[in-house]
């Protein structure tokens, strides 16, 4: 008993030490009197600050610019944050946030948020709705250096809210050892796949994330292959219109019929989800997989001789057009260092070397045309992903999209499982989505 | 001899506690929360009175518990209840005034066909960089230089002006250019600057080296309480309605930024009038109770049987078995749940593959419910095993011997002697387990997300518990609605409390066995 008490005391002591170490590290920089940007002030930690557990980072009050990002990108961001710090005689801190979207919103609400965050463009509607991000006014000649769709994605209600650095989308990954040339149409894909299954070289035709509750992101391209198919209609100003849900237009229903047909042939199955999607492709059970750049690393590790191609086209419609996701830098509307934050985002992120450094950590096509051109010349994967997304449209960034994921995803899962016909199920989904949006 | 030491320890502890409270109070004062500071002060005085004096001995034991109960039990309940009478949620976080300010700030657009200026932030020569009025030193693309302040734009004579290659002014006679750090410290003033121009716009800084001519397209009329957006023709007028700015001409359009306000009991009346809630509630409620009861029963029975088995003195190597059995309990619960999800997969799962079945576990109502109960049995029995083992060891051997001598067989001993004594100890734990499982959000969410969804309605899942159902209800709209979620939580709290009362009565009855 005595021994145990001692042990407990030791543990508490260590914990207390650890805590005090965390709390005591705040003034890493001399609280400089602001004497004309002395070089002394330009000392940053040089290493991104990693959080303990999944808690939100704690903002350091003595730093001139605080940036939150996820762990993957933190090193690249840190490098240029250091450069920015030295150039301007200020201190910059890069902190790793495990869930930037939620932690940023919550921390900003209580005045403890960062000045700049790195995140996806589809957070935008929610961030604007909660008054957490500030407009970022890029000059038109700088904006023209970016892919137009990437710039479009950073806008909400006609206002621009950040600077993009990468574009990502799904495409068709195929196993070159089994399929020398990628199929152009879904019929061709199914025929090739079924032949391989018959020959015993594969167990199933295609691996695509469906799951029991459906996945709207992966199901959307089947609807968008038809001209009037999709989720929301577009307003005159280019925004998606939450009052016009189009998941049950005749063209969308054609897409639903395609899902039903593929479900019937077992090409699509609700038993494939995020837990086994990659494994099916990487163990050569499926010669085709519809996925994004995030699946490449695993396929490489598994030694798969993979190729990347645009999504195939559907009979009676055109090519399947995926959603584009754009990664961007936001400036907080409650930023304590708004001037430096704007300066960093508008002057550093549009630089080619910054975009290239960020490319290295995520391998997604850069949003800056010049950077993309340089990468595409040497990296065929990036070129392939870019070309797979060339006809895509940005994922809706309006808050109403929150009402779509559940009902639309489930509708596609039910159609694939054959539980309901495409028309009746998509009609019901449209009704449900509209009702959810009306709830506000 | 020990007395002075005890006294010293007592005072050290009291002072440490008071210092802790003082520290919390200063933090609260910094946050500007006066009520909380007063409460912290009262608590501190209370502690001093209770522990520094010789009176009120019972309170000495009760105070820590009371404080923690208030902090971690009562306060959340009160807070949730008060939140449930507001519309607090995404788009309704701040006040109405803040929504107006934000909408106007976000409506600033670049005036078409105006130049971009290179900009430096400066003060008049000799001014204090922390307080003096700021001016903007501007360079047009053609190289001409200007000074802008709140009165307007004036040309800056080129003599003596030094510029960087891109045209940013670094030195100008009569002005002191601020460093990035100094200018950044004035961020608030900088964002307020708009050098007026002839066309009604203003030159505003972007960061620290660029400026553009912008114009707010939205104006607020406090007398009429209306917002007017002039970026459209004709101008669009917005009026306040349901805590949002709604377009007068087309009520389906509104600004995304609303504000927080009290809504009385509207959230509660929505719970009782919403047709999907009414139709789904009963089915979910019944399954919820069945799930909680079955979870407790199955885990308890399995845990108890194993505990009885291992309590037999003839069994060897008990400690190894015991450690192995605790493993499912020691593994992180979400990992276990996800592994089980994979095992239940119809095509690729190990359960169907080894048993040669083709059950769509997670895609049918019965299958999903069975899968949930099986997973919860795996997750929950080690806990019951631990508590039963502990309780069994405290049952005196002589009672059992007496039963054997009286001619009772093993089953009779178990039923009439061991079970009643066991239940005295584990009864309250079973109740706690029931309350926990009643709200077992994580398990459902990781395994089935409430699905499968039968019919064409994704608001009511066939394996939903009230808590997962409430979660979807509150967060499936375009914006998470915490006020509504709080109202549903209060209702669930009342339900669990009502159901627990008979349970606690029953455990009291059990205690009388002793």
PDB file of C-alpha atoms in Angstrom, chain A residues 70-204:
ATOM      1  CA  UNK A  70      -2.734  20.156 -39.529  1.00  0.00           C
ATOM      2  CA  UNK A  71       0.398  18.125 -38.866  1.00  0.00           C
ATOM      3  CA  UNK A  72       1.077  17.171 -42.508  1.00  0.00           C
ATOM      4  CA  UNK A  73       1.455  20.711 -43.756  1.00  0.00           C
ATOM      5  CA  UNK A  74       2.987  22.231 -40.666  1.00  0.00           C
ATOM      6  CA  UNK A  75       6.617  21.810 -41.726  1.00  0.00           C
ATOM      7  CA  UNK A  76       6.172  23.522 -45.080  1.00  0.00           C
ATOM      8  CA  UNK A  77       4.167  26.314 -43.487  1.00  0.00           C
ATOM      9  CA  UNK A  78       6.769  26.669 -40.747  1.00  0.00           C
ATOM     10  CA  UNK A  79       9.578  27.150 -43.254  1.00  0.00           C
ATOM     11  CA  UNK A  80       7.932  30.115 -44.916  1.00  0.00           C
ATOM     12  CA  UNK A  81       6.580  31.459 -41.650  1.00  0.00           C
ATOM     13  CA  UNK A  82      10.207  31.644 -40.470  1.00  0.00           C
ATOM     14  CA  UNK A  83      11.183  33.434 -43.650  1.00  0.00           C
ATOM     15  CA  UNK A  84       8.318  35.871 -43.241  1.00  0.00           C
ATOM     16  CA  UNK A  85       9.306  36.445 -39.619  1.00  0.00           C
ATOM     17  CA  UNK A  86      12.916  37.232 -40.512  1.00  0.00           C
ATOM     18  CA  UNK A  87      11.921  39.497 -43.373  1.00  0.00           C
ATOM     19  CA  UNK A  88       9.549  41.581 -41.278  1.00  0.00           C
ATOM     20  CA  UNK A  89      11.281  41.459 -37.928  1.00  0.00           C
ATOM     21  CA  UNK A  90       8.391  39.762 -36.191  1.00  0.00           C
ATOM     22  CA  UNK A  91       7.718  36.454 -34.456  1.00  0.00           C
ATOM     23  CA  UNK A  92       5.496  33.812 -36.006  1.00  0.00           C
ATOM     24  CA  UNK A  93       4.254  30.623 -34.445  1.00  0.00           C
ATOM     25  CA  UNK A  94       2.871  27.650 -36.339  1.00  0.00           C
ATOM     26  CA  UNK A  95       0.683  25.414 -34.207  1.00  0.00           C
ATOM     27  CA  UNK A  96      -0.704  22.029 -35.116  1.00  0.00           C
ATOM     28  CA  UNK A  97      -4.433  21.671 -34.711  1.00  0.00           C
ATOM     29  CA  UNK A  98      -5.963  18.200 -34.837  1.00  0.00           C
ATOM     30  CA  UNK A  99      -9.367  19.443 -35.946  1.00  0.00           C
ATOM     31  CA  UNK A 100      -8.825  22.903 -37.352  1.00  0.00           C
ATOM     32  CA  UNK A 101     -12.401  23.473 -38.500  1.00  0.00           C
ATOM     33  CA  UNK A 102     -14.081  22.978 -35.138  1.00  0.00           C
ATOM     34  CA  UNK A 103     -11.211  24.183 -32.959  1.00  0.00           C
ATOM     35  CA  UNK A 104     -10.873  27.403 -34.947  1.00  0.00           C
ATOM     36  CA  UNK A 105     -14.581  28.133 -34.678  1.00  0.00           C
ATOM     37  CA  UNK A 106     -14.703  27.455 -30.948  1.00  0.00           C
ATOM     38  CA  UNK A 107     -11.465  29.250 -30.068  1.00  0.00           C
ATOM     39  CA  UNK A 108     -12.393  32.310 -32.118  1.00  0.00           C
ATOM     40  CA  UNK A 109     -15.736  32.525 -30.350  1.00  0.00           C
ATOM     41  CA  UNK A 110     -13.954  33.063 -27.029  1.00  0.00           C
ATOM     42  CA  UNK A 111     -11.231  35.307 -28.466  1.00  0.00           C
ATOM     43  CA  UNK A 112      -8.431  32.725 -28.393  1.00  0.00           C
ATOM     44  CA  UNK A 113      -8.276  31.794 -32.053  1.00  0.00           C
ATOM     45  CA  UNK A 114      -5.293  32.047 -34.389  1.00  0.00           C
ATOM     46  CA  UNK A 115      -4.749  34.744 -37.025  1.00  0.00           C
ATOM     47  CA  UNK A 116      -4.449  32.428 -39.992  1.00  0.00           C
ATOM     48  CA  UNK A 117      -5.694  28.887 -40.650  1.00  0.00           C
ATOM     49  CA  UNK A 118      -5.125  26.382 -43.428  1.00  0.00           C
ATOM     50  CA  UNK A 119      -8.198  24.478 -44.490  1.00  0.00           C
ATOM     51  CA  UNK A 120     -10.622  23.279 -47.146  1.00  0.00           C
ATOM     52  CA  UNK A 121     -12.795  25.672 -49.114  1.00  0.00           C
ATOM     53  CA  UNK A 122     -16.052  23.974 -48.231  1.00  0.00           C
ATOM     54  CA  UNK A 123     -15.755  25.239 -44.637  1.00  0.00           C
ATOM     55  CA  UNK A 124     -16.280  28.742 -45.966  1.00  0.00           C
ATOM     56  CA  UNK A 125     -20.053  29.077 -45.705  1.00  0.00           C
ATOM     57  CA  UNK A 126     -20.027  27.919 -42.106  1.00  0.00           C
ATOM     58  CA  UNK A 127     -17.123  30.227 -41.225  1.00  0.00           C
ATOM     59  CA  UNK A 128     -18.811  33.256 -42.806  1.00  0.00           C
ATOM     60  CA  UNK A 129     -22.089  32.400 -41.126  1.00  0.00           C
ATOM     61  CA  UNK A 130     -20.314  32.498 -37.769  1.00  0.00           C
ATOM     62  CA  UNK A 131     -18.399  35.695 -38.548  1.00  0.00           C
ATOM     63  CA  UNK A 132     -15.044  33.956 -38.100  1.00  0.00           C
ATOM     64  CA  UNK A 133     -13.233  34.789 -41.352  1.00  0.00           C
ATOM     65  CA  UNK A 134     -12.316  38.103 -42.940  1.00  0.00           C
ATOM     66  CA  UNK A 135     -12.357  38.985 -46.638  1.00  0.00           C
ATOM     67  CA  UNK A 136      -8.961  38.688 -48.331  1.00  0.00           C
ATOM     68  CA  UNK A 137      -8.717  41.150 -51.152  1.00  0.00           C
ATOM     69  CA  UNK A 138      -6.314  39.761 -53.755  1.00  0.00           C
ATOM     70  CA  UNK A 139      -5.555  42.142 -56.600  1.00  0.00           C
ATOM     71  CA  UNK A 140      -6.996  41.015 -59.906  1.00  0.00           C
ATOM     72  CA  UNK A 141      -3.601  40.431 -61.504  1.00  0.00           C
ATOM     73  CA  UNK A 142      -2.524  38.127 -58.658  1.00  0.00           C
ATOM     74  CA  UNK A 143      -5.867  36.320 -58.755  1.00  0.00           C
ATOM     75  CA  UNK A 144      -5.378  35.773 -62.484  1.00  0.00           C
ATOM     76  CA  UNK A 145      -2.286  33.689 -61.738  1.00  0.00           C
ATOM     77  CA  UNK A 146      -4.442  31.009 -60.131  1.00  0.00           C
ATOM     78  CA  UNK A 147      -6.673  28.380 -61.694  1.00  0.00           C
ATOM     79  CA  UNK A 148     -10.031  30.149 -62.129  1.00  0.00           C
ATOM     80  CA  UNK A 149     -11.907  27.331 -60.394  1.00  0.00           C
ATOM     81  CA  UNK A 150      -9.663  27.590 -57.349  1.00  0.00           C
ATOM     82  CA  UNK A 151     -10.349  31.320 -57.059  1.00  0.00           C
ATOM     83  CA  UNK A 152     -14.060  30.688 -57.567  1.00  0.00           C
ATOM     84  CA  UNK A 153     -13.983  28.252 -54.646  1.00  0.00           C
ATOM     85  CA  UNK A 154     -12.642  30.905 -52.261  1.00  0.00           C
ATOM     86  CA  UNK A 155     -15.663  33.128 -52.871  1.00  0.00           C
ATOM     87  CA  UNK A 156     -18.909  33.308 -50.991  1.00  0.00           C
ATOM     88  CA  UNK A 157     -21.679  35.764 -51.813  1.00  0.00           C
ATOM     89  CA  UNK A 158     -19.335  37.411 -54.309  1.00  0.00           C
ATOM     90  CA  UNK A 159     -16.707  38.181 -51.644  1.00  0.00           C
ATOM     91  CA  UNK A 160     -13.313  36.486 -51.668  1.00  0.00           C
ATOM     92  CA  UNK A 161     -12.064  34.973 -48.394  1.00  0.00           C
ATOM     93  CA  UNK A 162      -8.628  33.503 -48.845  1.00  0.00           C
ATOM     94  CA  UNK A 163      -5.804  32.327 -51.031  1.00  0.00           C
ATOM     95  CA  UNK A 164      -5.890  28.815 -52.510  1.00  0.00           C
ATOM     96  CA  UNK A 165      -2.856  26.557 -52.778  1.00  0.00           C
ATOM     97  CA  UNK A 166      -4.036  23.150 -53.951  1.00  0.00           C
ATOM     98  CA  UNK A 167      -6.881  21.459 -55.751  1.00  0.00           C
ATOM     99  CA  UNK A 168      -7.951  17.883 -55.169  1.00  0.00           C
ATOM    100  CA  UNK A 169     -10.516  15.585 -56.719  1.00  0.00           C
ATOM    101  CA  UNK A 170     -11.247  11.933 -57.211  1.00  0.00           C
ATOM    102  CA  UNK A 171     -10.368  10.001 -60.340  1.00  0.00           C
ATOM    103  CA  UNK A 172     -10.085   6.454 -61.582  1.00  0.00           C
ATOM    104  CA  UNK A 173      -7.115   4.469 -60.318  1.00  0.00           C
ATOM    105  CA  UNK A 174      -6.393   1.274 -62.258  1.00  0.00           C
ATOM    106  CA  UNK A 175      -3.936  -1.556 -61.919  1.00  0.00           C
ATOM    107  CA  UNK A 176      -1.650  -1.380 -64.944  1.00  0.00           C
ATOM    108  CA  UNK A 177      -0.611  -5.019 -64.560  1.00  0.00           C
ATOM    109  CA  UNK A 178      -4.198  -6.096 -65.149  1.00  0.00           C
ATOM    110  CA  UNK A 179      -5.492  -3.257 -67.317  1.00  0.00           C
ATOM    111  CA  UNK A 180      -2.948  -1.742 -69.727  1.00  0.00           C
ATOM    112  CA  UNK A 181      -5.182   1.120 -70.874  1.00  0.00           C
ATOM    113  CA  UNK A 182      -7.775   2.876 -68.754  1.00  0.00           C
ATOM    114  CA  UNK A 183     -11.385   2.524 -69.929  1.00  0.00           C
ATOM    115  CA  UNK A 184     -13.084   5.602 -71.343  1.00  0.00           C
ATOM    116  CA  UNK A 185     -16.631   4.535 -70.509  1.00  0.00           C
ATOM    117  CA  UNK A 186     -18.235   2.826 -67.545  1.00  0.00           C
ATOM    118  CA  UNK A 187     -19.493   0.028 -69.849  1.00  0.00           C
ATOM    119  CA  UNK A 188     -15.939  -0.631 -70.946  1.00  0.00           C
ATOM    120  CA  UNK A 189     -14.779  -0.590 -67.319  1.00  0.00           C
ATOM    121  CA  UNK A 190     -17.436  -3.106 -66.310  1.00  0.00           C
ATOM    122  CA  UNK A 191     -16.692  -5.376 -69.303  1.00  0.00           C
ATOM    123  CA  UNK A 192     -12.951  -5.340 -68.616  1.00  0.00           C
ATOM    124  CA  UNK A 193     -13.463  -5.923 -64.922  1.00  0.00           C
ATOM    125  CA  UNK A 194     -15.937  -8.746 -65.373  1.00  0.00           C
ATOM    126  CA  UNK A 195     -13.600 -10.469 -67.782  1.00  0.00           C
ATOM    127  CA  UNK A 196     -10.793 -10.289 -65.219  1.00  0.00           C
ATOM    128  CA  UNK A 197     -13.095 -11.702 -62.565  1.00  0.00           C
ATOM    129  CA  UNK A 198     -14.098 -14.545 -64.858  1.00  0.00           C
ATOM    130  CA  UNK A 199     -10.430 -15.294 -65.562  1.00  0.00           C
ATOM    131  CA  UNK A 200      -9.811 -15.383 -61.840  1.00  0.00           C
ATOM    132  CA  UNK A 201      -7.378 -12.468 -61.947  1.00  0.00           C
ATOM    133  CA  UNK A 202      -9.587 -10.304 -59.771  1.00  0.00           C
ATOM    134  CA  UNK A 203     -12.381 -10.820 -57.254  1.00  0.00           C
ATOM    135  CA  UNK A 204     -14.524  -7.828 -58.116  1.00  0.00           C
TER     136      UNK A 204
END
